[in-house]
Coordinates of C-alpha atoms and ligand atoms in Angstrom, one line a residue:
M1 CA 0.1 -0.1 -0.2
V2 CA 1.3 3.5 -1.2
G3 CA 1.9 5.4 2.0
P4 CA 1.2 9.0 2.8
I5 CA 2.0 11.7 0.2
P6 CA 5.3 13.4 1.3
R7 CA 4.5 16.8 1.1
D8 CA 0.4 17.4 1.5
S9 CA 1.0 20.6 -0.2
F10 CA 2.5 22.2 -3.3
Q11 CA 2.9 23.3 -6.7
I12 CA 5.2 22.2 -9.6
L13 CA 6.7 25.3 -11.8
P14 CA 6.9 25.1 -15.5
Q15 CA 10.0 24.1 -17.0
S16 CA 11.6 25.4 -20.2
A17 CA 14.5 23.9 -21.5
K18 CA 15.0 21.1 -23.9
V19 CA 17.4 19.2 -22.5
L20 CA 19.8 16.7 -24.4
F21 CA 21.8 14.3 -22.6
G22 CA 24.6 11.6 -23.9
A23 CA 27.7 11.2 -25.1
K24 CA 28.6 13.0 -28.1
T25 CA 25.2 15.0 -28.3
R26 CA 27.2 18.3 -28.7
R27 CA 27.1 16.6 -32.2
A28 CA 23.7 17.4 -32.6
L29 CA 24.0 21.5 -31.2
A30 CA 23.8 22.8 -35.3
A31 CA 20.6 20.4 -35.7
E32 CA 19.2 22.0 -33.0
L33 CA 20.2 25.4 -33.1
S34 CA 19.1 25.3 -37.2
E35 CA 15.8 24.2 -35.7
A36 CA 15.4 27.0 -33.2
G37 CA 16.0 29.2 -36.0
V38 CA 19.3 30.2 -35.2
T39 CA 21.5 31.5 -38.2
R40 CA 24.6 33.3 -36.4
V41 CA 25.9 31.7 -32.7
L42 CA 28.2 33.2 -30.8
V43 CA 30.2 31.2 -28.3
L44 CA 30.9 32.2 -25.2
T45 CA 33.8 30.8 -22.9
T46 CA 36.5 31.7 -20.0
P47 CA 39.5 32.0 -21.3
R48 CA 40.9 28.5 -19.8
Q49 CA 38.3 26.7 -22.5
V50 CA 38.9 28.8 -25.7
E51 CA 39.5 25.1 -27.5
L52 CA 36.8 23.5 -26.7
G53 CA 34.9 26.9 -27.4
Q54 CA 36.7 26.6 -30.8
A55 CA 36.1 23.1 -31.6
I56 CA 32.4 23.4 -30.8
G57 CA 31.8 26.5 -33.2
A58 CA 33.8 24.8 -35.6
E59 CA 31.4 22.0 -35.5
L60 CA 28.7 24.6 -36.0
D61 CA 29.9 25.0 -39.7
Q62 CA 28.4 28.5 -41.3
G63 CA 26.5 29.2 -38.1
F64 CA 29.6 30.2 -35.9
A65 CA 29.4 33.8 -35.7
G66 CA 32.8 34.1 -33.7
L67 CA 34.1 33.5 -29.9
F68 CA 34.2 35.6 -27.0
S69 CA 36.3 34.2 -24.0
G70 CA 36.3 36.5 -21.5
A71 CA 33.5 34.9 -19.1
T72 CA 34.6 35.2 -15.7
M73 CA 33.0 34.6 -11.7
H74 CA 30.4 36.8 -10.5
T75 CA 29.4 38.2 -14.1
P76 CA 30.6 41.3 -13.9
V77 CA 28.8 44.0 -15.7
S78 CA 32.0 45.5 -17.5
V79 CA 32.5 42.1 -18.9
T80 CA 28.5 41.3 -20.3
Q81 CA 29.1 45.2 -22.1
D82 CA 32.2 43.7 -23.5
A83 CA 30.2 41.0 -24.9
M84 CA 27.3 42.9 -25.8
N85 CA 29.2 44.7 -28.6
V86 CA 30.5 41.9 -29.5
V87 CA 26.8 40.3 -30.4
R88 CA 25.9 43.2 -31.7
Q89 CA 29.2 43.4 -33.9
Q90 CA 28.5 39.7 -35.4
G91 CA 24.5 40.1 -36.0
A92 CA 24.7 37.2 -33.2
D93 CA 20.9 35.8 -32.7
C94 CA 22.3 32.8 -30.1
V95 CA 24.7 32.7 -27.3
L96 CA 26.0 29.3 -27.0
S97 CA 27.9 29.1 -23.6
V98 CA 30.4 26.4 -23.1
G99 CA 32.0 26.0 -19.3
G100 CA 30.7 26.0 -16.0
G101 CA 28.4 28.5 -13.9
S102 CA 30.6 31.6 -15.0
T103 CA 30.3 31.2 -18.7
I104 CA 26.3 30.3 -18.3
G105 CA 26.0 33.8 -16.0
L106 CA 27.3 35.5 -18.8
G107 CA 25.0 33.8 -21.4
K108 CA 21.9 34.5 -19.0
A109 CA 23.2 38.1 -19.1
L110 CA 23.4 38.6 -22.6
S111 CA 20.6 37.0 -23.3
A112 CA 18.4 39.0 -20.9
R113 CA 19.4 42.1 -22.4
S114 CA 19.3 40.7 -26.1
G115 CA 16.3 38.4 -26.0
V116 CA 19.0 36.3 -28.3
F117 CA 18.2 32.3 -28.0
H118 CA 20.4 31.0 -25.0
A119 CA 21.7 27.8 -25.4
A120 CA 24.1 26.2 -23.1
L121 CA 26.8 23.2 -23.1
P122 CA 27.8 22.7 -19.2
T123 CA 31.1 21.3 -18.3
T124 CA 31.0 21.4 -14.7
Y125 CA 28.5 20.3 -12.1
A126 CA 27.3 23.9 -10.8
G127 CA 23.6 23.5 -11.9
S128 CA 23.6 27.2 -13.6
E129 CA 22.1 25.9 -16.6
M130 CA 18.5 24.9 -14.5
T131 CA 18.3 27.7 -12.7
P132 CA 16.2 31.4 -13.0
I133 CA 18.7 32.8 -11.1
L134 CA 21.1 35.5 -12.1
G135 CA 24.1 37.1 -10.2
E136 CA 25.6 39.9 -11.4
T137 CA 28.5 42.1 -9.9
E138 CA 29.0 46.0 -10.6
D139 CA 31.3 48.7 -8.3
G140 CA 31.7 45.7 -5.8
V141 CA 28.1 44.7 -5.3
K142 CA 26.4 41.5 -6.4
T143 CA 22.8 41.7 -7.0
T144 CA 20.8 38.9 -7.8
R145 CA 17.5 38.3 -9.7
T146 CA 15.1 35.6 -10.3
D147 CA 13.1 35.4 -13.9
P148 CA 12.0 32.2 -15.5
N149 CA 13.1 34.1 -18.7
L150 CA 16.7 33.8 -17.6
R151 CA 16.9 29.9 -18.0
P152 CA 19.0 28.6 -21.4
S153 CA 16.3 27.6 -23.8
L154 CA 18.5 24.5 -24.6
V155 CA 20.6 22.5 -22.6
V156 CA 22.9 19.9 -24.3
Y157 CA 24.7 17.4 -21.5
D158 CA 27.6 15.6 -23.3
P159 CA 29.8 13.8 -20.4
E160 CA 32.8 14.3 -22.5
L161 CA 33.4 17.3 -22.3
T162 CA 33.9 16.9 -18.6
Y163 CA 36.3 14.2 -18.9
R164 CA 39.3 17.1 -18.5
L165 CA 37.1 19.0 -15.5
P166 CA 40.4 18.5 -13.3
V167 CA 39.7 15.7 -10.1
A168 CA 39.8 18.3 -7.9
M169 CA 37.1 20.7 -9.5
S170 CA 35.2 17.7 -9.9
V171 CA 35.0 16.6 -6.6
T172 CA 34.3 20.3 -5.0
S173 CA 32.1 20.7 -8.0
A174 CA 29.7 17.6 -7.2
I175 CA 29.4 18.7 -3.8
N176 CA 28.2 21.7 -4.9
A177 CA 25.8 20.1 -6.8
M178 CA 24.9 17.9 -3.6
A179 CA 24.3 21.0 -1.9
H180 CA 21.3 22.4 -4.1
A181 CA 19.3 19.0 -3.4
I182 CA 20.4 19.1 0.2
E183 CA 18.5 22.1 1.1
A184 CA 16.1 21.5 -1.6
L185 CA 15.1 18.4 0.4
Y186 CA 14.2 20.6 3.1
A187 CA 13.2 23.5 1.2
Q188 CA 9.8 25.5 2.0
N189 CA 8.3 25.2 -1.3
G190 CA 9.6 21.8 -2.1
N191 CA 7.5 19.3 -3.7
P192 CA 7.5 15.4 -3.8
V193 CA 9.4 15.5 -7.4
V194 CA 12.0 18.2 -6.6
D195 CA 12.4 15.3 -3.2
L196 CA 12.7 12.3 -5.9
L197 CA 15.1 14.2 -7.8
A198 CA 17.4 15.1 -5.3
I199 CA 17.8 11.7 -3.8
E200 CA 18.8 10.3 -7.3
G201 CA 21.1 13.5 -8.0
I202 CA 22.7 12.9 -4.9
R203 CA 23.1 8.8 -5.0
A204 CA 24.6 9.3 -8.8
L205 CA 27.0 11.8 -7.7
V206 CA 28.5 9.7 -4.5
T207 CA 28.5 6.5 -6.7
A208 CA 30.3 8.2 -9.3
L209 CA 33.1 10.1 -7.6
P210 CA 35.2 7.9 -5.9
T211 CA 36.0 6.1 -9.6
I212 CA 36.3 10.1 -11.2
A213 CA 38.8 10.7 -8.5
T214 CA 41.1 7.9 -10.1
Q215 CA 39.8 7.6 -13.6
P216 CA 38.9 10.9 -14.6
E217 CA 37.9 9.6 -17.8
A218 CA 35.9 6.8 -17.0
T219 CA 32.8 7.1 -19.4
E220 CA 30.0 5.8 -17.2
A221 CA 31.5 7.7 -14.0
R222 CA 31.5 11.0 -16.1
A223 CA 27.9 10.1 -17.5
A224 CA 26.5 9.3 -13.6
A225 CA 27.9 12.9 -12.8
L226 CA 26.7 14.8 -15.1
Y227 CA 23.3 13.2 -14.9
G228 CA 23.2 13.4 -11.2
A229 CA 24.4 17.6 -11.6
W230 CA 21.7 18.0 -13.7
L231 CA 19.4 16.7 -11.4
C232 CA 20.4 18.7 -8.5
G233 CA 20.8 21.9 -10.4
T234 CA 16.6 21.5 -11.2
C235 CA 16.4 20.9 -7.7
L236 CA 18.1 24.4 -7.1
G237 CA 15.9 26.1 -9.9
N238 CA 12.6 24.8 -8.3
T239 CA 13.2 25.6 -4.5
S240 CA 14.3 28.2 -2.3
M241 CA 17.9 28.0 -0.3
A242 CA 18.3 28.0 2.9
L243 CA 21.4 28.5 5.5
H244 CA 23.5 26.7 3.5
H245 CA 23.7 28.9 0.4
K246 CA 23.1 31.7 2.3
L247 CA 26.4 31.2 4.5
C248 CA 28.3 30.1 1.1
H249 CA 27.0 33.4 -0.4
T250 CA 28.6 35.7 2.0
L251 CA 31.9 33.9 2.5
G252 CA 32.0 34.3 -1.8
G253 CA 30.6 37.7 -2.3
S254 CA 32.2 39.5 1.3
F255 CA 35.2 37.3 2.0
N256 CA 36.0 36.3 -2.2
L257 CA 36.2 32.8 -1.3
P258 CA 36.1 30.4 -4.2
H259 CA 32.6 29.0 -5.0
A260 CA 32.8 25.0 -5.0
Q261 CA 35.1 24.7 -2.5
T262 CA 33.1 26.8 0.0
H263 CA 30.5 24.9 -0.6
T264 CA 32.3 21.5 0.3
V265 CA 33.6 23.1 3.7
V266 CA 30.5 24.3 4.9
L267 CA 27.9 21.3 3.9
P268 CA 28.8 19.1 6.2
H269 CA 28.0 21.6 9.1
V270 CA 24.9 23.1 8.1
L271 CA 23.7 19.8 7.6
A272 CA 24.7 18.6 10.9
F273 CA 23.1 22.1 12.4
N274 CA 19.6 21.5 10.8
A275 CA 19.7 17.5 11.3
P276 CA 17.8 17.7 14.6
K277 CA 14.8 19.2 13.0
I278 CA 14.8 17.2 9.3
P279 CA 14.7 13.3 10.7
G280 CA 12.8 12.9 7.2
V281 CA 15.3 14.2 5.4
V282 CA 18.3 12.3 7.3
E283 CA 16.5 9.3 6.5
K284 CA 16.1 9.7 3.2
L285 CA 20.2 10.4 2.9
Q286 CA 21.5 7.9 5.3
P287 CA 21.2 4.9 2.7
I288 CA 23.5 7.2 0.6
L289 CA 25.7 8.9 3.0
G290 CA 25.5 6.4 6.0
T291 CA 23.9 6.7 9.5
D292 CA 25.3 10.1 10.3
P293 CA 25.2 12.1 6.8
A294 CA 26.7 15.0 7.5
R295 CA 29.8 13.2 8.7
G296 CA 29.4 11.1 5.7
L297 CA 29.8 14.0 3.9
F298 CA 32.8 15.1 5.7
D299 CA 34.4 11.8 5.4
L300 CA 33.7 11.5 1.4
A301 CA 34.7 15.3 1.0
K302 CA 38.3 14.4 2.9
G303 CA 38.7 10.6 1.4
L304 CA 38.5 12.8 -1.8
D305 CA 41.3 15.1 -0.9
A306 CA 38.5 18.1 -1.2
P307 CA 39.0 21.1 1.6
T308 CA 37.6 20.9 4.6
A309 CA 38.9 24.1 6.2
L310 CA 37.7 27.2 5.4
Q311 CA 41.2 28.6 6.8
D312 CA 42.8 26.6 3.9
L313 CA 40.3 28.9 1.4
G314 CA 41.7 32.4 2.5
L315 CA 39.2 32.5 5.7
A316 CA 40.8 34.9 8.7
Q317 CA 39.8 33.7 11.9
A318 CA 38.9 37.3 12.6
D319 CA 36.4 37.5 9.7
I320 CA 34.2 34.7 11.5
A321 CA 32.2 37.6 13.8
R322 CA 31.3 39.4 10.6
A323 CA 30.6 36.3 8.5
T324 CA 28.3 35.8 11.1
Q325 CA 26.7 39.0 11.2
L326 CA 26.3 39.0 7.5
A327 CA 24.7 35.9 7.3
L328 CA 21.9 37.0 9.5
A329 CA 21.1 40.1 8.7
K330 CA 18.5 39.1 6.4
Q331 CA 15.9 36.5 7.2
Y332 CA 15.3 33.4 5.3
P333 CA 13.2 30.0 6.1
N334 CA 15.4 27.3 7.5
P335 CA 14.4 24.4 9.4
R336 CA 15.9 25.1 12.6
P337 CA 16.1 28.8 13.8
V338 CA 19.5 30.5 13.1
E339 CA 21.0 31.9 16.2
P340 CA 24.3 34.3 16.2
D341 CA 26.1 31.8 18.7
A342 CA 24.9 28.5 17.2
I343 CA 26.3 29.9 13.5
A344 CA 29.5 31.3 15.0
A345 CA 30.4 27.9 16.4
L346 CA 29.3 26.6 13.4
L347 CA 31.5 28.7 11.2
Q348 CA 34.5 28.1 13.8
R349 CA 34.1 24.4 13.0
A350 CA 34.1 24.7 9.4
W351 CA 37.6 27.4 9.7
A352 CA 39.4 24.8 11.5
G353 CA 38.5 21.8 9.8
D354 CA 36.7 19.6 12.6
P355 CA 34.4 17.1 12.0
P356 CA 30.8 18.5 11.8
K357 CA 29.4 18.3 15.3
H358 CA 25.7 17.5 16.5
E359 CA 24.6 19.6 19.5
E360 CA 21.5 19.7 21.5
M361 CA 19.4 22.6 20.2
T362 CA 18.9 25.1 23.0
T363 CA 15.9 26.8 21.3
V364 CA 13.2 25.1 18.8
Ligands
LIG401 P1 33.4 28.2 -13.4 O1 32.4 28.5 -14.0 O2 34.1 29.3 -12.5 O3 34.4 27.6 -13.9 C1 35.5 27.4 -12.7 C2 37.4 27.3 -13.8 O4 37.0 25.8 -14.5 C3 36.9 28.2 -15.5 O5 38.3 28.6 -15.5 C4 36.7 26.9 -16.4 O6 36.8 27.8 -17.3 C5 37.3 26.0 -16.0 N1 36.1 24.8 -16.6 C6 35.1 24.6 -16.1 N2 34.9 23.2 -17.0 C7 36.1 22.7 -17.3 C8 36.4 21.4 -17.7 N3 35.3 20.6 -18.1 N4 37.4 21.2 -17.9 C9 38.5 22.0 -17.5 N5 38.2 23.7 -17.1 C10 36.6 23.5 -16.8 O7 32.9 27.4 -12.0 P2 31.5 26.7 -11.7 O8 31.7 26.3 -10.2 O9 31.0 26.0 -12.3 O10 30.7 28.2 -11.8 C11 30.8 29.3 -10.7 C12 30.1 30.6 -10.5 O11 28.5 30.2 -10.9 C13 30.1 30.9 -9.4 O12 30.3 32.3 -9.9 C14 28.4 31.1 -9.1 O13 27.7 31.9 -8.3 C15 27.9 30.6 -10.2 N6 26.6 30.0 -10.5 C16 25.2 30.4 -10.4 C17 24.3 29.6 -10.6 C18 22.8 30.1 -11.0 O14 21.8 29.6 -10.4 N7 23.0 31.5 -11.2 C19 24.3 28.3 -10.0 C20 25.3 27.7 -9.5 C21 26.9 28.6 -9.7

């Protein structure tokens, strides 16, 4: 007999992107773009991925209008303006983001400004391609907005493009993806479909990582990890995030800590903090991450040589107080109320690289 429905009241949001998944699916791009009515494609990359961008562009044949390789972290508006000039000069009616969250962020910013078609070929596990979210920086201030039109219209997941993602980045990027799924499992606006995607996504990533760490070009493991990343990105795009993402945005935005590595260090500590209020989520995670899922995550990261201490990412111990203050400045839903002392203690443990600790709650 079927048990009670996991969430008693929920909404499912419409999804707009067409998704293609599989090895060599990048070769279907030219036909897909032509079917979408696109004729001139500007390929976007970071400076590190120019070679890949050129190769993808070459496969587009006559549709290739050029390459802009200035994508960078936090989508600076000045870079977007430079790229906008190239869109106009080349008469592009499509931008094709080839890369991770930084490149896809630029594609979103360009598409939002000009209305050009946006297609994405993700090469990390960050998940931006599945979200209606864009964070842009100008004069040192990051502004984030949400609009369903920001989602790329076409997403092509080709696992072969992740073979060269360095192992260290693969691990932190995968844990970054798991963070989206874990926070989706306790999101106020979650739903049973998102719960299924989240558990399947985490399972795929956790299973794939040990193989990727020793054989970065293992076809099945890379495909499984990218599949997991897609599911976790979908969770991010359909729910609101809580304490974990708030802390990571604070640490990235105000202290310039690296994105995926910061998620990797913080996630076990937030899961341990929230655990007493989310027994159902803990139960769902146990078959994948062990009896204590927070400890399981910490051990997974440590065992794969990922960072486990914020001090190793450049945070000064003296900054913990200000980080706590900034992270608590605005209220947002979280399963467990966020008290300043508890958050400072959590950050202290994450700073030192200590294992996550399950503390008694002082309030309910
Ligand atoms: P990234 O896009 O900044 O990439 C990091 C570096 O790795 C870059 O130099 C890139 O060229 C290189 N790289 C990427 N894929 C590679 C590959 N397969 N092989 C070799 N090198 C590769 O990193 P990220 O973690 O994907 O994205 C982080 C950024 O994305 C942050 O600014 C974050 O805020 C944003 N983000 C936004 C959302 C959203 O929903 N808006 C979601 C997740 C992340």
